[in-house]
XYZ file of C-alpha atoms in Angstrom:
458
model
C -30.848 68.428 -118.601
C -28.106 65.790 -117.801
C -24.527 67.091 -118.205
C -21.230 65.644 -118.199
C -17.914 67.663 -117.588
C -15.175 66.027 -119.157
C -11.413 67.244 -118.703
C -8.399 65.391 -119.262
C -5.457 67.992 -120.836
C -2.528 65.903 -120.197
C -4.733 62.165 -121.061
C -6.094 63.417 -124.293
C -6.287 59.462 -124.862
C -8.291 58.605 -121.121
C -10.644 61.610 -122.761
C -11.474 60.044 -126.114
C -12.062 56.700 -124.058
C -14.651 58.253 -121.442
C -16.251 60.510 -124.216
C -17.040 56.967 -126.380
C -18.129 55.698 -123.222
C -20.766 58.080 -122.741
C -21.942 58.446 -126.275
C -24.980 55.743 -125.514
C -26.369 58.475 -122.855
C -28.412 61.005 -123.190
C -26.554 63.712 -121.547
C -24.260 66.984 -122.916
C -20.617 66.335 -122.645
C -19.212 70.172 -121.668
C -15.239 71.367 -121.128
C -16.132 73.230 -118.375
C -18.353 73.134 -115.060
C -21.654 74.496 -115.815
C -23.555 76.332 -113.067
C -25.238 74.956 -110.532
C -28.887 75.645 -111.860
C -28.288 74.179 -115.297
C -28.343 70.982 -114.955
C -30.838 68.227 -113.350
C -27.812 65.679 -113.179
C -24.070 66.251 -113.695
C -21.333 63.680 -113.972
C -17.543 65.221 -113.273
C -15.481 62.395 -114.910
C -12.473 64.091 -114.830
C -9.167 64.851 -113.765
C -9.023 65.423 -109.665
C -7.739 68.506 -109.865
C -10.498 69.525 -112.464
C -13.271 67.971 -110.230
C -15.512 70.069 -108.683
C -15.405 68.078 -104.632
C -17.312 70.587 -102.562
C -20.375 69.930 -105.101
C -20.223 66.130 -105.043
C -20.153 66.398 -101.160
C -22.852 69.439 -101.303
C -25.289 67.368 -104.349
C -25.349 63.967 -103.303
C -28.374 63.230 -105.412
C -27.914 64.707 -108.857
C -23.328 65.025 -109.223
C -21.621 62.190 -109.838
C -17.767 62.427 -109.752
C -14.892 60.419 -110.800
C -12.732 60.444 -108.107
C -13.155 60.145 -104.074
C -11.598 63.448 -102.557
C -9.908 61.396 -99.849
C -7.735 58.418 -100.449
C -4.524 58.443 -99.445
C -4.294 55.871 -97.694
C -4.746 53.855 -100.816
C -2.553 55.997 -103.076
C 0.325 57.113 -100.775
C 2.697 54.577 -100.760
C 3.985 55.689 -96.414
C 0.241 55.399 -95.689
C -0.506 52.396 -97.259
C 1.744 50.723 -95.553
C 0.915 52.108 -92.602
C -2.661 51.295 -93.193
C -1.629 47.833 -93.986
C 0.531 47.423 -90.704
C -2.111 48.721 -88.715
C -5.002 46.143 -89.918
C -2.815 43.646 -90.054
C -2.077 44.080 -86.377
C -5.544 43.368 -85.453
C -6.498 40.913 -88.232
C -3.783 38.593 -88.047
C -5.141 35.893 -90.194
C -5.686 38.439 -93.362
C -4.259 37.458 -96.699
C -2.270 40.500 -96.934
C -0.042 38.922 -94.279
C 1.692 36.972 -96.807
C 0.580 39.688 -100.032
C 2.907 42.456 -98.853
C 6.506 43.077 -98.577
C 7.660 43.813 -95.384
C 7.852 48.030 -95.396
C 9.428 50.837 -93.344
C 8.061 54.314 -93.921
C 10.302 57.205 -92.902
C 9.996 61.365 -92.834
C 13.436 62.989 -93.960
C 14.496 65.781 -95.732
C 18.424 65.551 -95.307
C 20.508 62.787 -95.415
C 22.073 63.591 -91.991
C 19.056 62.287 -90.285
C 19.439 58.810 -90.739
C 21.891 58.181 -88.186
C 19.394 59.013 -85.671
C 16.502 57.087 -87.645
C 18.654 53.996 -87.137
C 18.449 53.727 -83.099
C 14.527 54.966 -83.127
C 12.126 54.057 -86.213
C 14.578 52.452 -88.044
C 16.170 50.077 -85.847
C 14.576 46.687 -86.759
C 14.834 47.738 -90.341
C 18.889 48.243 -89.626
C 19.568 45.101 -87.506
C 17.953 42.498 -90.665
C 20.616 44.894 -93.213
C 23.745 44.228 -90.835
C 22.650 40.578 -90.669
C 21.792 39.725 -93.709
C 23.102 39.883 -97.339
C 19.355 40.507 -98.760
C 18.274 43.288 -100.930
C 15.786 46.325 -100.472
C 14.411 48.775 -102.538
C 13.828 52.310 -101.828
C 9.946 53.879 -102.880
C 8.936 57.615 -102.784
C 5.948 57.910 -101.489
C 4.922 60.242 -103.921
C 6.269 59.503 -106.767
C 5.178 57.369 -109.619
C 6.085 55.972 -113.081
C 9.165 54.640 -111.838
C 10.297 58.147 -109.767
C 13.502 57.698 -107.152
C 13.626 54.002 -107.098
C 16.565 52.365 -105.965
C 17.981 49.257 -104.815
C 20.268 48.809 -101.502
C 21.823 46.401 -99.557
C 23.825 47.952 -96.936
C 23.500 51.492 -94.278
C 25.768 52.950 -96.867
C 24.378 52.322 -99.963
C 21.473 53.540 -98.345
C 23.039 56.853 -97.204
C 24.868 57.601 -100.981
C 21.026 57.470 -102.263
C 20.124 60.024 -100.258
C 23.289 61.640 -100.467
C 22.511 61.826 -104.450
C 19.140 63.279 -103.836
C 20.475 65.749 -101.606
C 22.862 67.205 -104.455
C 20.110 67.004 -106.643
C 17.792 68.965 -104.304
C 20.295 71.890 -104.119
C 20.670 71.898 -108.171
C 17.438 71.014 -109.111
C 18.743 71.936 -112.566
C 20.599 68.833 -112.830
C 18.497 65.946 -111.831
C 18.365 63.007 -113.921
C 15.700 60.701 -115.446
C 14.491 59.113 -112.526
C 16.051 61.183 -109.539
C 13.771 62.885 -107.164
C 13.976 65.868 -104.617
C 14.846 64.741 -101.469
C 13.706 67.745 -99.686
C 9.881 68.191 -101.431
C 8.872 64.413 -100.796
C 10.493 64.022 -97.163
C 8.281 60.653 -97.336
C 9.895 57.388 -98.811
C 9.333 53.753 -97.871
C 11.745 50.286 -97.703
C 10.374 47.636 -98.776
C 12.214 43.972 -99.244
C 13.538 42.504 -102.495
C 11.345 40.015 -103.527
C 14.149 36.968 -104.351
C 12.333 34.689 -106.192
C 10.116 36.147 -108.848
C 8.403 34.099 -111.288
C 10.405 34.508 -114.834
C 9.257 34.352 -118.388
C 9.977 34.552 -121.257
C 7.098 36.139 -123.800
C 9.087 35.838 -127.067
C 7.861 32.099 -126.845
C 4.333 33.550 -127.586
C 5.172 36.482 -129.080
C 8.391 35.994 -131.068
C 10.270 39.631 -131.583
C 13.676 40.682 -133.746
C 15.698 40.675 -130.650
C 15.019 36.674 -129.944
C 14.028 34.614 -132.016
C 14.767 31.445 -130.406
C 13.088 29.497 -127.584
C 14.853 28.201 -124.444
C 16.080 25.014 -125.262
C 16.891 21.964 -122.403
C 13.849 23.782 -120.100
C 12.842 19.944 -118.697
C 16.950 19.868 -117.978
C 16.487 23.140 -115.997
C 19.469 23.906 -117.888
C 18.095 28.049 -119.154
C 19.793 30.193 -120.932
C 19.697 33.561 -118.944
C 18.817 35.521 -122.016
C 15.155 34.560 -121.823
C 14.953 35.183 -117.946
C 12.712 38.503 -118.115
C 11.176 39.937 -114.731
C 7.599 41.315 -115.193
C 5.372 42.630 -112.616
C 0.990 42.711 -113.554
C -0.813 45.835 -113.394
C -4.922 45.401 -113.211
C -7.544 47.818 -113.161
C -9.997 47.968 -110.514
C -12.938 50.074 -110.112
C -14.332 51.700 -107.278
C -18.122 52.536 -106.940
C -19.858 54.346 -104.225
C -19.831 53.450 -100.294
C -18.406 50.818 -101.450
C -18.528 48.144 -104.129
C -15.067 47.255 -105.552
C -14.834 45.401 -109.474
C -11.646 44.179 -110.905
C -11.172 44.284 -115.085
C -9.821 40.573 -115.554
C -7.695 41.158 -118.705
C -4.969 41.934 -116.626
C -1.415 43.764 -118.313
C 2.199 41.905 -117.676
C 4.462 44.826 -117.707
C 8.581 43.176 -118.673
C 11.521 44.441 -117.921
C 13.756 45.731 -121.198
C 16.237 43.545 -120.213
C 17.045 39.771 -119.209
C 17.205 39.863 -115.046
C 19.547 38.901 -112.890
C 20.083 39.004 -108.958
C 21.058 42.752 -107.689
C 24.561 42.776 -108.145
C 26.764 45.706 -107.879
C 28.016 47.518 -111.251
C 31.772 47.058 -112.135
C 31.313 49.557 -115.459
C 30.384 52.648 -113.212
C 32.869 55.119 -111.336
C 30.907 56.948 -109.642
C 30.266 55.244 -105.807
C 27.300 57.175 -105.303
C 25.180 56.771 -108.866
C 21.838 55.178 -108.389
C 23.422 53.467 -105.428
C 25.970 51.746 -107.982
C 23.581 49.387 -109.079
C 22.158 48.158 -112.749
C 18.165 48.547 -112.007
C 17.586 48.002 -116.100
C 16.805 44.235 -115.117
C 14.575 45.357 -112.044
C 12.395 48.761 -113.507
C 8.829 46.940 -115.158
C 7.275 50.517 -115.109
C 6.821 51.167 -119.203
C 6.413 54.821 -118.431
C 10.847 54.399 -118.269
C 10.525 52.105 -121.448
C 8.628 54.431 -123.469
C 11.499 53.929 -126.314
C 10.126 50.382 -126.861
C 6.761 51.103 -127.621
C 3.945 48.511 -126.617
C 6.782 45.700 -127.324
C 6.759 44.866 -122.980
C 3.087 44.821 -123.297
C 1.089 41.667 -123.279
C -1.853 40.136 -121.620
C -1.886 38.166 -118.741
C -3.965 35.310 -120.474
C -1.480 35.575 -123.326
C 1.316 34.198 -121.522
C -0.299 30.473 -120.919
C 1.918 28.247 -122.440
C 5.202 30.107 -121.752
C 7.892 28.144 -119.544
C 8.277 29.147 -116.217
C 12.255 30.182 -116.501
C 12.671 30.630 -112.320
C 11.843 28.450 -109.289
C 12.993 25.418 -107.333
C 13.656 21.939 -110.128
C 9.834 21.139 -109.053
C 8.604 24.173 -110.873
C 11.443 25.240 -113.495
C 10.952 23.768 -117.035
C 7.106 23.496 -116.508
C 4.345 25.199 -118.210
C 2.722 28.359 -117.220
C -0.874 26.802 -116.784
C -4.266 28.860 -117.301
C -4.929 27.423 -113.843
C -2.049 29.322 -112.625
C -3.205 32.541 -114.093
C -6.401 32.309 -112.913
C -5.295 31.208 -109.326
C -3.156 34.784 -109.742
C -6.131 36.590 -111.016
C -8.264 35.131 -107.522
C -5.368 36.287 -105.315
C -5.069 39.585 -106.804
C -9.091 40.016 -106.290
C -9.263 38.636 -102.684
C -5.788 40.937 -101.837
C -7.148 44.193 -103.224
C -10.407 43.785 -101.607
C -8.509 43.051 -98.168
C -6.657 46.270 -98.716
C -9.730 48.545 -99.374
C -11.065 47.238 -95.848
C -8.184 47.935 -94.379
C -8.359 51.076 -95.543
C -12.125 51.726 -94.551
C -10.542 51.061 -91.013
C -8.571 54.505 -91.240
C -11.224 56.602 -91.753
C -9.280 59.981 -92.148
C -7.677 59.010 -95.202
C -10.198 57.078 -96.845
C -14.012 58.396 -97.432
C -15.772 56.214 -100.071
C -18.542 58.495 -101.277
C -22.079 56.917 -102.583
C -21.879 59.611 -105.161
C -18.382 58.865 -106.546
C -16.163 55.871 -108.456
C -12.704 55.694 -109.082
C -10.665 53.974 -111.707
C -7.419 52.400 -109.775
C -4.183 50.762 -111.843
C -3.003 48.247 -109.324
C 0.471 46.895 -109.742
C 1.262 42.937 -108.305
C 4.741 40.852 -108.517
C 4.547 37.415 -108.814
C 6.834 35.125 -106.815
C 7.112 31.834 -105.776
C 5.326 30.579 -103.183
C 7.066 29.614 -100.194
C 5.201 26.213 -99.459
C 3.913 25.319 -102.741
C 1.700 22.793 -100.873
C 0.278 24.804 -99.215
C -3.855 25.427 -100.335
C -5.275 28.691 -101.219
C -9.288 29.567 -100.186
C -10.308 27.282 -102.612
C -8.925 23.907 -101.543
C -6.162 24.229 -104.767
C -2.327 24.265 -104.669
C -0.893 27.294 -105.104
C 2.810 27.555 -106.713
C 2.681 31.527 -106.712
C 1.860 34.496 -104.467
C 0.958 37.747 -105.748
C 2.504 40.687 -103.739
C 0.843 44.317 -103.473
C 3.342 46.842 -104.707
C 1.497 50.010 -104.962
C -2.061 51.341 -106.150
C -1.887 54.324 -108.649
C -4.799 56.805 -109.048
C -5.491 58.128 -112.889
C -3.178 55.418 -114.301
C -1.127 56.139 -117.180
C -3.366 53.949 -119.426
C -1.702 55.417 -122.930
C 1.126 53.193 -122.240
C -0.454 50.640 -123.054
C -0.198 50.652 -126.519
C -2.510 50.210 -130.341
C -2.530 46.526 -130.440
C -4.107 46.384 -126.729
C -6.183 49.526 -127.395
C -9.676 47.707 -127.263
C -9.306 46.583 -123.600
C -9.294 49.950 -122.546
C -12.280 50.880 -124.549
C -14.319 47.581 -122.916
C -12.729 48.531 -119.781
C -14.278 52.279 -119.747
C -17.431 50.859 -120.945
C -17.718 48.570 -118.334
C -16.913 51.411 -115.875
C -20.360 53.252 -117.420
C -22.576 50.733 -116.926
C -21.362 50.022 -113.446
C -20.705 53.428 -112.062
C -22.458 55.887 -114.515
C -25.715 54.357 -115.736
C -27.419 53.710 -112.616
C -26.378 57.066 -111.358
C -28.492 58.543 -114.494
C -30.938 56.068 -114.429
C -31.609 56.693 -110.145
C -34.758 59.673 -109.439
C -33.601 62.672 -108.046
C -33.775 62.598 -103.893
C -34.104 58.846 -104.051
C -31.929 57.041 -101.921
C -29.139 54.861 -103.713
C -30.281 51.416 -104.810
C -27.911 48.924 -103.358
C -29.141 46.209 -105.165
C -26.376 43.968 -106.945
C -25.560 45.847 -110.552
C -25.530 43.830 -113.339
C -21.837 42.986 -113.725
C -19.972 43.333 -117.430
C -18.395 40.100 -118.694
C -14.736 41.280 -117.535
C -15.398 42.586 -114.234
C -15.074 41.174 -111.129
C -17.157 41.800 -107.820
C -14.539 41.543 -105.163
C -16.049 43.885 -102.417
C -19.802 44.809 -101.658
C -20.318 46.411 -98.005
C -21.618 49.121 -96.348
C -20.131 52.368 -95.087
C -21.812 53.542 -92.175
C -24.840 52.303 -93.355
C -26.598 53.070 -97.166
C -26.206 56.901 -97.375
C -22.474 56.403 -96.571
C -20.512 59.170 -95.160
């Protein structure tokens, strides 16, 4: 018989959605691995810690898991960027030259450390902050919804963040909301602050109690800074076998709670050292540190045509948010990801695609404006934005979300079984993977077929 192990205890929402994926198959959905003679196919769509690896790498004909074992340099944000740096170093002409911020990854456990950092790994990274007035942000590496972030713009704002996650480190008792353990993640990166990020305002599409008025004197580029909200996207892609890569085209804008304005120092707090002394309210997107709004941040990507871009040069400012420009986004954010997953492929110890595996991926993009807005993308077209990679998140929080976008992530895991599960089921036993072009659901995307060392993969 066919059997699926399904196990989510901290997504009981992610469970309900794979379980009413599954009902159309014929197979036994069971809460816990049965034995290895039981079964004539098994599916593990389940947590990674719940998954079974050594049988997906043992049963490569009959298990079918949800997760590739090895991926960090996909998930990590230190080794993304340093597989990023090092395919970009040989593929100079990739798109991800101009998709990614500029990023330093660094080891430390004590704050002490950085004075050596800055004459060795560090010291590009500290001649652009003594020369410059710019902005940076500080990432974990393994952190996520939101974790340790913080904003810098000077060797000494830098060194009170870690001096604040070094107290917190030696009281762990006493860390706050977002702080983080200096001496348990050791790995962070730097990346730069995007300064121009495309602004709107969805309360012209989706009216709410807190504004109820629309920008006024938007052709005069005269905008009240109210409506200015900062939003970064998050789309799903999917992962299946050695290796095709979809992505889900109803793609979530993630706002900020509040109206955004350039980093700037905070006047209201006393303490030098807290969160670097800077307001990130304007700058956080991640709803997982919004979770007192609800699903109010929420909205579609297609939703948003029609809004009026609030940021930009006078060219762009006042103008329309076009469905062109959303779907030039939406071809970026394709082309980009599928970049990164070969660059990734090119560092084989922290990537192994498996033919008998799939993997659901939240990716998270900012929009900014593009630097030359003449300039043509792949397609011959104009492009006024430029998506940047921020990070790619395995078992995305998708319960965030929220009710009123509910049935995208029901089409979304439903797509996922017809691309990743039903041929799996459908496939003989000891029959070598068909590699033949799956039908693709309405909302997914092909952005990657190849071949990983050929079509039994690893």
């Amino acid at each position: 018989m066919a059997a699926a192990f399904v196990s989510w205890p901290s997504a009981p929402l992610t469970e309900s959605l794979v379980k009413r994926a599954l009902s159309n198959l014929s197979v036994s959905i069971v809460t816990s691995l049965p034995g290895t003679h039981e079964y004539s196919k098994l599916l593990q769509w389940s947590t990674y810690d719940a998954i079974n690896h050594d049988l997906t790498h043992r049963n490569p004909d009959n298990v079918l898991s949800s997760s590739y074992a090895i991926r960090k340099a996909l998930i990590r944000k230190h080794y993304l960027a340093r597989c990023i740096h090092s395919y970009l170093t040989k593929h100079l002409d990739s798109v991800l030259k101009d998709a990614v911020p500029r990023t330093w990854d660094l080891e430390i456990s004590y704050v002490d450390e950085l004075d050596e950092m800055w004459s060795d790994q560090l010291w590009d990274l500290g001649n652009e902050i003594d020369g410059s007035s710019q902005w940076w942000i500080l990432k974990p590496g393994m952190a996520d919804r939101g974790m340790g972030i913080r904003l810098f713009n000077s060797k000494d704002s830098l060194y009170q963040i870690f001096e604040e996650f070094e107290e917190y480190s030696e009281d762990e008792g006493q860390i706050d909301d977002t702080s983080v353990i200096m001496s348990q993640l050791r790995h962070f990166v730097v990346q730069e602050y995007m300064p121009s990020p495309l602004l709107l305002d969805p309360n012209e599409r989706f009216p709410s109690v807190s504004v109820s008025n629309p920008p006024e004197n938007l052709q005069g580029h005269k905008v009240n800074p109210l409506y200015l909200l900062l939003f970064h996207l998050r789309a799903y892609f999917v992962a299946s076998g050695a290796l095709q890569l979809f992505m889900y085209d109803r793609v979530l804008a993630l706002f900020a709670a509040v109206p955004y304005v350039s980093p700037t120092k905070r006047e209201d707090v006393s303490d030098a050292a807290a969160h670097g002394n800077i307001d990130l309210t304007p700058h956080l997107t991640n709803t997982s540190l919004q979770i007192d709004r609800g699903e109010e941040g929420v909205h579609l990507l297609d939703e948003l045509s029609g809004c009026h871009i609030l940021s930009g040069g006078d060219t762009n400012r006042g103008g329309l948010f076009t469905p062109e420009d959303i779907e030039n986004i939406k071809v970026q954010m394709s082309s980009v990801l599928a970049e990164t997953f070969k660059a990734a492929l090119e560092m084989p110890i922290h990537f192994q695609p498996l033919p008998n595996a799939f993997e659901l991926y939240g990716v998270d993009f900012l929009v900014s404006h593009a630097h030359d807005p003449t300039a043509l993308d792949s397609l011959g077209n104009s492009r006024m934005f430029q998506v940047k990679l921020l990070e790619i998140n395995s078992e995305p929080a998708i319960e965030l979300t929220g009710r009123r976008l509910h049935r995208i992530l029901e089409d979304l895991f439903v797509a996922i079984e017809q691309v990743a599960v039903l041929p799996f089921f459908r496939q003989e036993v000891g029959c070598v993977p068909s590699m033949e072009v799956p039908v693709v659901p309405r909302h997914l995307r092909m952005c990657l077929d190849t071949k990983v060392r050929g079509s039994g993969g690893w």
